[in-house]
Amino acid sequence: MKALEGVKILDFTHVQSGPTCTQLLGWFGADVIKVERPGVGDATRKQLVDVEGADSLYFTMLNHNKRSITLNTKNAKGKEVLERLVKKCDVLVENFAPGALDRMGFTWERIQELNPRMIMASVKGFGPGPYADCKVYENVAQCAGGSASTTGFLDGPPVVTGAQIGDTGTGLHLAIGIIAALFQREKTGRGQKVLAPMQDGVLNLCRVKLRDQQRLERGALEEYSQFGEGIPFGEATPRAGNDSGGGQPGRILKCKGWETDPNSYTYFITQAAAWEKICDVIGKPEWKDDPDYAKPRARLDKLTHIFETIEQWTMTKTKFEVMEICNPLDIPVGPILSMKELAEDPSLRETGTIVEVDHPERGKYLTVGCPIKMSDSEVTVVRSPLLGEHTEEVLSAVLGYSAEEIAELKEAGATEVVKKLAAE
């Protein structure tokens, strides 16, 4: 059986942060029932469309292993259906604007009346405080959570990262909270609220920069390149380019072919324990005993020269040859892999990290698989649902509506019933 088999998730999420969370729960075996507006659905279904007439990759890659029902929650009959869903499900997940559920008549108190065991999990931009009512998107979260101020080079503006640490990162945090709440419910019998603010999630991922903020109050950050270059520090943790955040000097260096390939680079760390091996590999054995280079502290004001020297060597090798030479010697390096290289990596296909999925409207496409591997809960990635595809199935099998009652719901405008796909 799957890890979360038997758990029912009422998925009121849209766009990225919430769907990331519920998709992960679906991968772990939960029955995720995605509630969407009739005729409209999740906004991302029609955002960044690349195949006319088909759901976008933005939607499909965030909504695997879910069932979709359409429900008009402003309709009296629709609200009745929603109440029955609340009674039947274990977890309600939402990332509406603040107060939206309350305005629908589903306050936390009302949800507890309907189902005292219900766990209500929410993504919000900010936690309680002066910005609690503000609307937040990915890059806003990165900026408000401390990531942008510490990303980029010292002489340039703040930069957001390509990794979706605001949306997807917060969704992962919320999933952890939900699983913890489910575990606690086994002991207490009670549900609870779980809140994951995006600002909090980004700050959690930036903890080493908060660490450095406190260290900075006691003196210069010696592992930062600007220390060795004699550039004074300000009051806040600075942008550090490609310096390593772990205390070991590191840089991104050119590799063979960099002139035509924008990703022919490697990340190279001059870890103290591997220093003598590094000296031998790059043809500088004399540095091992030179007092100006032998010890980490002595090297701090020469890091730029040292990395330029290492780069002269890496430029004679491909990024993969650098790995082949350095890894057996325990010299920490890593190639800069492009999305094309990752998509074509057979080992990632074998482990289920990259998965090919067949969709009835758009055909085959690549998606990320579950990033967490469990030996006793194998993950099968199931394509994303069409809008309202499982409405009749959920109303009947989960909520016990008869065919006549389902027809009445449709007639009353509470929902839409979508015909099953003939091909499936």
Coordinates of C-alpha atoms in Angstrom, one line a residue:
M1 CA 0.0 0.0 0.0
K2 CA 1.0 3.6 -0.4
A3 CA 2.1 5.7 2.6
L4 CA -1.0 8.0 2.6
E5 CA -3.5 5.5 1.2
G6 CA -6.9 6.1 2.7
V7 CA -6.3 9.8 3.3
K8 CA -8.7 12.1 1.4
I9 CA -7.5 15.6 0.5
L10 CA -10.0 18.3 -0.4
D11 CA -7.8 20.4 -2.8
F12 CA -8.9 24.0 -3.1
T13 CA -5.5 25.2 -4.3
H14 CA -4.5 26.8 -7.6
V15 CA -1.4 28.0 -9.5
Q16 CA 1.7 26.6 -7.9
S17 CA 2.3 26.7 -4.1
G18 CA -0.8 24.7 -3.1
P19 CA -0.8 22.3 -6.0
T20 CA 2.8 21.5 -5.3
C21 CA 1.7 20.4 -1.8
T22 CA -1.3 18.4 -2.9
Q23 CA 0.6 16.7 -5.8
L24 CA 3.2 15.5 -3.3
L25 CA 0.5 14.1 -1.1
G26 CA -1.1 12.4 -4.1
W27 CA 2.3 10.8 -5.0
F28 CA 2.4 9.4 -1.5
G29 CA -1.0 7.8 -2.1
A30 CA -3.6 10.2 -0.8
D31 CA -6.8 10.6 -2.8
V32 CA -6.6 14.3 -3.9
I33 CA -10.0 15.7 -5.0
K34 CA -9.3 19.0 -6.8
V35 CA -12.3 21.4 -6.7
E36 CA -12.4 23.8 -9.6
R37 CA -14.8 26.4 -10.9
P38 CA -17.2 25.1 -13.7
G39 CA -16.0 26.2 -17.1
V40 CA -12.9 27.9 -15.8
G41 CA -10.8 25.7 -13.5
D42 CA -7.4 26.4 -12.2
A43 CA -6.0 29.6 -13.8
T44 CA -2.9 27.8 -14.9
R45 CA -4.8 25.5 -17.3
K46 CA -4.8 28.3 -19.8
Q47 CA -1.5 30.1 -18.9
L48 CA 1.6 29.7 -21.1
V49 CA -0.3 27.4 -23.5
D50 CA 2.0 25.7 -25.9
V51 CA -0.5 23.2 -27.5
E52 CA -3.7 24.8 -28.7
G53 CA -6.8 23.2 -27.1
A54 CA -4.8 21.4 -24.3
D55 CA -4.0 22.2 -20.7
S56 CA -0.7 24.0 -20.3
L57 CA 2.4 22.4 -19.0
Y58 CA 2.2 24.8 -16.1
F59 CA -1.0 23.0 -15.0
T60 CA -0.2 19.4 -16.0
M61 CA 3.2 19.4 -14.2
L62 CA 1.6 20.5 -10.9
N63 CA -1.5 18.4 -10.8
H64 CA -0.6 14.8 -11.3
N65 CA -2.3 12.0 -9.2
K66 CA -5.5 14.1 -8.6
R67 CA -9.2 13.9 -9.4
S68 CA -10.9 17.0 -10.7
I69 CA -14.5 18.0 -9.9
T70 CA -16.2 21.2 -10.8
L71 CA -18.3 22.9 -8.1
N72 CA -20.0 26.3 -8.0
T73 CA -19.5 27.2 -4.3
K74 CA -21.6 30.3 -4.6
N75 CA -24.6 28.1 -5.4
A76 CA -26.7 26.8 -2.5
K77 CA -26.6 23.3 -3.9
G78 CA -22.9 23.6 -4.5
K79 CA -22.4 24.6 -0.9
E80 CA -24.3 21.5 0.2
V81 CA -21.9 19.3 -1.8
L82 CA -18.9 21.1 -0.3
E83 CA -20.3 20.5 3.2
R84 CA -20.5 16.8 2.4
L85 CA -16.9 16.8 1.1
V86 CA -15.7 18.5 4.3
K87 CA -17.4 15.8 6.3
K88 CA -15.8 13.0 4.2
C89 CA -12.3 14.3 3.8
D90 CA -9.3 14.4 6.1
V91 CA -7.5 17.5 5.0
L92 CA -8.6 20.8 3.3
V93 CA -5.8 22.6 1.5
E94 CA -6.2 26.1 0.2
N95 CA -4.2 29.0 -1.0
F96 CA -7.0 31.6 -1.5
A97 CA -6.5 35.3 -0.7
P98 CA -6.8 36.0 3.0
G99 CA -10.5 35.7 4.2
A100 CA -11.8 34.0 1.0
L101 CA -13.0 30.8 2.8
D102 CA -14.6 32.9 5.5
R103 CA -16.6 34.8 2.9
M104 CA -17.7 31.5 1.4
G105 CA -19.2 30.6 4.9
F106 CA -16.5 28.1 5.7
T107 CA -14.7 29.6 8.7
W108 CA -12.5 27.4 10.7
E109 CA -15.2 27.2 13.4
R110 CA -17.8 26.0 10.8
I111 CA -15.3 23.4 9.4
Q112 CA -14.8 22.1 12.9
E113 CA -18.5 21.8 13.4
L114 CA -18.8 19.7 10.2
N115 CA -15.7 17.6 10.9
P116 CA -13.8 17.9 14.1
R117 CA -11.0 15.7 12.6
M118 CA -10.5 18.0 9.6
I119 CA -7.0 19.4 9.1
M120 CA -7.2 22.8 7.3
A121 CA -3.9 23.7 5.7
S122 CA -3.2 27.1 4.1
V123 CA -0.6 28.9 2.1
K124 CA -0.5 32.6 2.6
G125 CA 2.0 35.2 1.5
F126 CA 2.8 36.5 5.0
G127 CA 2.0 35.3 8.5
P128 CA 0.1 37.3 11.1
G129 CA 1.4 40.9 11.2
P130 CA 1.3 44.1 9.2
Y131 CA 1.4 42.4 5.8
A132 CA -1.0 39.6 6.5
D133 CA -3.5 40.8 3.9
C134 CA -1.0 41.3 1.1
K135 CA -1.1 39.3 -2.1
V136 CA 2.2 37.5 -2.8
Y137 CA 3.7 35.8 -5.9
E138 CA 6.9 33.8 -6.3
N139 CA 9.3 36.7 -6.8
V140 CA 7.7 38.8 -4.1
A141 CA 8.2 36.0 -1.6
Q142 CA 11.8 35.7 -2.6
C143 CA 12.3 39.4 -2.1
A144 CA 10.4 39.5 1.2
G145 CA 12.0 36.4 2.6
G146 CA 15.6 37.5 2.2
S147 CA 16.7 35.5 -0.8
A148 CA 16.9 38.3 -3.4
S149 CA 18.9 40.6 -1.1
T150 CA 21.6 38.0 -0.7
T151 CA 21.6 36.7 -4.3
G152 CA 23.7 38.1 -7.1
F153 CA 27.1 39.9 -7.2
L154 CA 28.2 42.6 -4.8
D155 CA 28.4 45.3 -7.5
G156 CA 24.9 44.4 -8.9
P157 CA 21.3 44.6 -8.0
P158 CA 19.4 42.0 -6.0
V159 CA 18.5 38.9 -8.1
V160 CA 15.7 36.3 -7.8
T161 CA 16.7 32.6 -8.3
G162 CA 15.3 30.4 -11.0
A163 CA 14.3 27.8 -8.4
Q164 CA 10.8 28.4 -7.3
I165 CA 11.6 28.6 -3.6
G166 CA 8.7 30.9 -2.9
D167 CA 5.9 28.8 -4.4
T168 CA 7.2 25.2 -4.6
G169 CA 9.3 25.6 -1.5
T170 CA 6.3 26.7 0.5
G171 CA 4.2 23.9 -0.9
L172 CA 6.8 21.4 0.4
H173 CA 6.8 23.0 3.8
L174 CA 3.0 22.8 3.9
A175 CA 3.1 19.1 3.0
I176 CA 5.4 18.4 5.9
G177 CA 3.0 20.2 8.2
I178 CA 0.0 18.3 7.0
I179 CA 1.7 14.9 7.4
A180 CA 2.8 16.0 11.0
A181 CA -0.8 17.0 11.7
L182 CA -2.2 13.7 10.4
F183 CA 0.3 11.9 12.7
Q184 CA -0.7 13.9 15.7
R185 CA -4.4 13.3 14.9
E186 CA -3.8 9.6 15.4
K187 CA -3.0 10.4 19.0
T188 CA -5.5 13.2 19.8
G189 CA -8.4 12.5 17.4
R190 CA -8.5 16.2 16.6
G191 CA -7.8 18.2 13.5
Q192 CA -6.0 21.5 13.5
K193 CA -5.0 24.4 11.3
V194 CA -1.7 24.3 9.5
L195 CA -0.3 27.6 8.1
A196 CA 2.7 28.0 5.8
P197 CA 3.5 31.6 4.9
M198 CA 5.6 32.1 1.8
Q199 CA 7.9 34.6 3.6
D200 CA 8.5 32.1 6.3
G201 CA 9.3 29.3 3.9
V202 CA 11.8 31.4 1.9
L203 CA 13.5 32.6 5.1
N204 CA 13.8 29.0 6.3
L205 CA 15.6 28.2 3.0
C206 CA 17.9 31.3 3.6
R207 CA 18.9 30.3 7.1
V208 CA 22.6 30.4 6.4
K209 CA 22.2 34.0 5.4
L210 CA 20.5 34.7 8.7
R211 CA 23.4 32.9 10.3
D212 CA 25.8 35.2 8.5
Q213 CA 23.8 38.3 9.6
Q214 CA 24.6 37.4 13.2
R215 CA 28.2 36.6 12.5
L216 CA 28.6 39.9 10.8
E217 CA 27.7 41.7 14.0
R218 CA 30.9 40.2 15.5
G219 CA 33.2 40.8 12.6
A220 CA 33.9 40.4 8.9
L221 CA 32.7 37.3 7.0
E222 CA 36.2 35.9 6.2
E223 CA 35.0 33.2 3.8
Y224 CA 33.3 35.8 1.5
S225 CA 35.4 36.9 -1.5
Q226 CA 35.1 40.6 -0.5
F227 CA 37.0 40.0 2.7
G228 CA 40.1 38.8 0.7
E229 CA 39.7 41.6 -1.7
G230 CA 39.7 44.2 1.1
I231 CA 36.1 45.4 0.5
P232 CA 34.5 46.6 3.7
F233 CA 31.2 45.0 4.8
G234 CA 28.0 46.9 5.5
E235 CA 25.4 46.3 8.1
A236 CA 23.5 43.5 6.3
T237 CA 24.5 40.1 4.9
P238 CA 25.8 41.0 1.4
R239 CA 25.4 39.4 -2.0
A240 CA 28.2 36.9 -2.4
G241 CA 28.2 36.0 -6.1
N242 CA 29.0 32.3 -6.4
D243 CA 30.8 32.0 -3.1
S244 CA 30.1 28.8 -1.2
G245 CA 27.6 29.2 1.7
G246 CA 29.3 26.5 3.7
G247 CA 32.5 28.2 4.7
Q248 CA 34.7 26.6 2.0
P249 CA 35.7 28.9 -0.9
G250 CA 34.0 28.0 -4.1
R251 CA 33.6 29.6 -7.6
I252 CA 32.0 28.8 -10.9
L253 CA 34.8 28.3 -13.5
K254 CA 34.9 28.0 -17.3
C255 CA 35.4 24.6 -18.9
K256 CA 36.4 23.5 -22.3
G257 CA 33.8 24.8 -24.9
W258 CA 32.6 27.7 -22.8
E259 CA 33.0 30.0 -25.8
T260 CA 30.0 28.4 -27.6
D261 CA 28.2 26.6 -24.8
P262 CA 26.7 28.9 -22.0
N263 CA 26.7 25.9 -19.6
S264 CA 30.3 24.7 -20.0
Y265 CA 31.1 25.5 -16.5
T266 CA 31.9 23.7 -13.2
Y267 CA 31.5 24.6 -9.6
F268 CA 34.9 24.1 -7.9
I269 CA 35.4 24.2 -4.1
T270 CA 38.9 24.5 -2.6
Q271 CA 38.1 22.4 0.5
A272 CA 40.9 22.6 2.9
A273 CA 41.1 18.8 3.3
A274 CA 41.6 18.4 -0.5
W275 CA 44.0 21.3 -1.0
E276 CA 47.2 19.3 -1.6
K277 CA 45.4 17.1 -4.2
I278 CA 44.1 20.3 -5.9
C279 CA 47.6 21.6 -6.1
D280 CA 48.8 18.4 -7.8
V281 CA 45.9 18.3 -10.2
I282 CA 46.3 21.9 -11.5
G283 CA 50.1 21.7 -11.7
K284 CA 51.0 23.8 -8.7
P285 CA 52.7 21.3 -6.3
E286 CA 54.8 24.1 -4.9
W287 CA 51.7 25.7 -3.3
K288 CA 51.5 22.8 -0.8
D289 CA 54.5 24.0 1.2
D290 CA 54.4 27.7 0.3
P291 CA 53.5 29.6 3.5
D292 CA 51.4 32.1 1.4
Y293 CA 49.2 29.2 0.1
A294 CA 49.5 26.2 2.5
K295 CA 47.0 27.3 5.0
P296 CA 43.3 28.4 4.4
R297 CA 43.7 31.7 6.2
A298 CA 46.8 32.6 4.2
R299 CA 44.9 32.0 1.0
L300 CA 42.0 34.3 1.7
D301 CA 43.5 37.4 0.1
K302 CA 44.7 35.3 -2.9
L303 CA 41.4 33.5 -3.8
T304 CA 40.8 35.4 -7.0
H305 CA 44.3 34.5 -8.2
I306 CA 43.9 30.9 -7.0
F307 CA 40.6 30.4 -8.9
E308 CA 42.0 32.0 -12.0
T309 CA 44.8 29.5 -11.9
I310 CA 42.4 26.6 -11.4
E311 CA 40.3 27.9 -14.3
Q312 CA 43.3 27.8 -16.6
W313 CA 43.2 24.0 -15.9
T314 CA 39.4 23.5 -16.0
M315 CA 39.3 25.3 -19.4
T316 CA 41.4 22.4 -20.8
K317 CA 38.7 19.9 -19.7
T318 CA 35.0 19.4 -20.3
K319 CA 32.9 19.8 -17.2
F320 CA 32.4 16.0 -17.1
E321 CA 36.1 15.4 -17.4
V322 CA 36.7 17.7 -14.4
M323 CA 34.2 15.5 -12.5
E324 CA 35.9 12.3 -13.6
I325 CA 39.3 13.6 -12.5
C326 CA 38.4 15.3 -9.3
N327 CA 35.7 13.1 -7.7
P328 CA 38.0 10.1 -7.1
L329 CA 40.3 12.5 -5.3
D330 CA 37.5 13.8 -3.1
I331 CA 37.8 17.3 -4.6
P332 CA 34.3 18.8 -4.5
V333 CA 33.2 19.8 -8.0
G334 CA 29.9 19.8 -9.9
P335 CA 28.9 20.5 -13.6
I336 CA 26.5 23.2 -14.5
L337 CA 23.8 21.1 -16.0
S338 CA 21.3 22.7 -18.4
M339 CA 17.6 21.8 -18.4
K340 CA 18.2 20.1 -21.8
E341 CA 20.9 17.9 -20.3
L342 CA 18.7 17.1 -17.3
A343 CA 15.7 16.2 -19.5
E344 CA 17.9 13.8 -21.5
D345 CA 19.7 12.2 -18.6
P346 CA 18.8 8.5 -18.7
S347 CA 19.7 7.9 -15.0
L348 CA 17.1 10.5 -14.0
R349 CA 14.5 8.6 -16.1
E350 CA 15.5 5.3 -14.4
T351 CA 15.0 6.7 -10.9
G352 CA 11.7 8.4 -11.7
T353 CA 13.1 11.9 -11.1
I354 CA 12.2 12.7 -14.7
V355 CA 9.0 11.0 -16.0
E356 CA 7.3 10.9 -19.4
V357 CA 3.5 11.1 -19.2
D358 CA 0.9 10.6 -21.9
H359 CA -2.0 13.1 -21.9
P360 CA -5.1 12.7 -24.0
E361 CA -5.1 16.3 -25.3
R362 CA -1.4 17.2 -25.6
G363 CA 0.3 13.8 -26.1
K364 CA 3.5 12.9 -24.3
Y365 CA 5.4 15.4 -22.2
L366 CA 8.2 15.3 -19.6
T367 CA 7.6 16.2 -15.9
V368 CA 9.4 16.0 -12.7
G369 CA 8.6 12.9 -10.6
C370 CA 8.5 12.6 -6.9
P371 CA 11.8 13.9 -5.4
I372 CA 11.5 11.7 -2.4
K373 CA 12.0 7.9 -2.8
M374 CA 10.5 5.5 -0.3
S375 CA 11.3 1.8 -0.4
D376 CA 7.8 0.7 0.7
S377 CA 5.7 3.3 -1.1
E378 CA 6.4 3.3 -4.8
V379 CA 5.2 6.4 -6.7
T380 CA 3.5 6.1 -10.0
V381 CA 3.0 9.5 -11.7
V382 CA -0.6 9.7 -13.1
R383 CA -1.5 12.4 -15.7
S384 CA -3.3 15.5 -14.6
P385 CA -7.1 15.5 -14.8
L386 CA -9.1 17.3 -17.4
L387 CA -11.4 19.9 -16.0
G388 CA -14.2 18.2 -14.1
E389 CA -13.2 14.8 -15.4
H390 CA -14.1 13.0 -12.1
T391 CA -17.1 15.0 -11.0
E392 CA -19.7 12.2 -11.5
E393 CA -17.3 9.7 -10.1
V394 CA -16.6 11.6 -6.8
L395 CA -20.3 12.6 -6.4
S396 CA -21.3 9.0 -6.7
A397 CA -18.6 6.9 -5.2
V398 CA -17.3 9.3 -2.5
L399 CA -20.5 11.3 -1.5
G400 CA -23.1 8.7 -2.4
Y401 CA -25.3 10.8 -4.7
S402 CA -27.6 8.9 -7.0
A403 CA -27.8 9.5 -10.8
E404 CA -31.0 11.5 -10.3
E405 CA -29.4 13.7 -7.6
I406 CA -26.4 14.3 -9.8
A407 CA -28.7 15.4 -12.6
E408 CA -30.4 17.8 -10.2
L409 CA -27.1 19.3 -9.2
K410 CA -26.2 19.9 -12.8
E411 CA -29.6 21.4 -13.5
A412 CA -29.3 23.7 -10.5
G413 CA -26.0 25.0 -11.8
A414 CA -24.1 23.6 -8.8
T415 CA -21.7 21.6 -11.0
E416 CA -20.8 20.4 -14.5
V417 CA -20.6 16.7 -15.4
V418 CA -18.0 16.0 -17.9
K419 CA -18.3 12.9 -20.1
K420 CA -15.6 10.3 -19.6
L421 CA -13.0 10.1 -22.3
A422 CA -13.9 7.5 -24.9
A423 CA -10.2 6.7 -25.4
E424 CA -9.7 5.8 -21.7

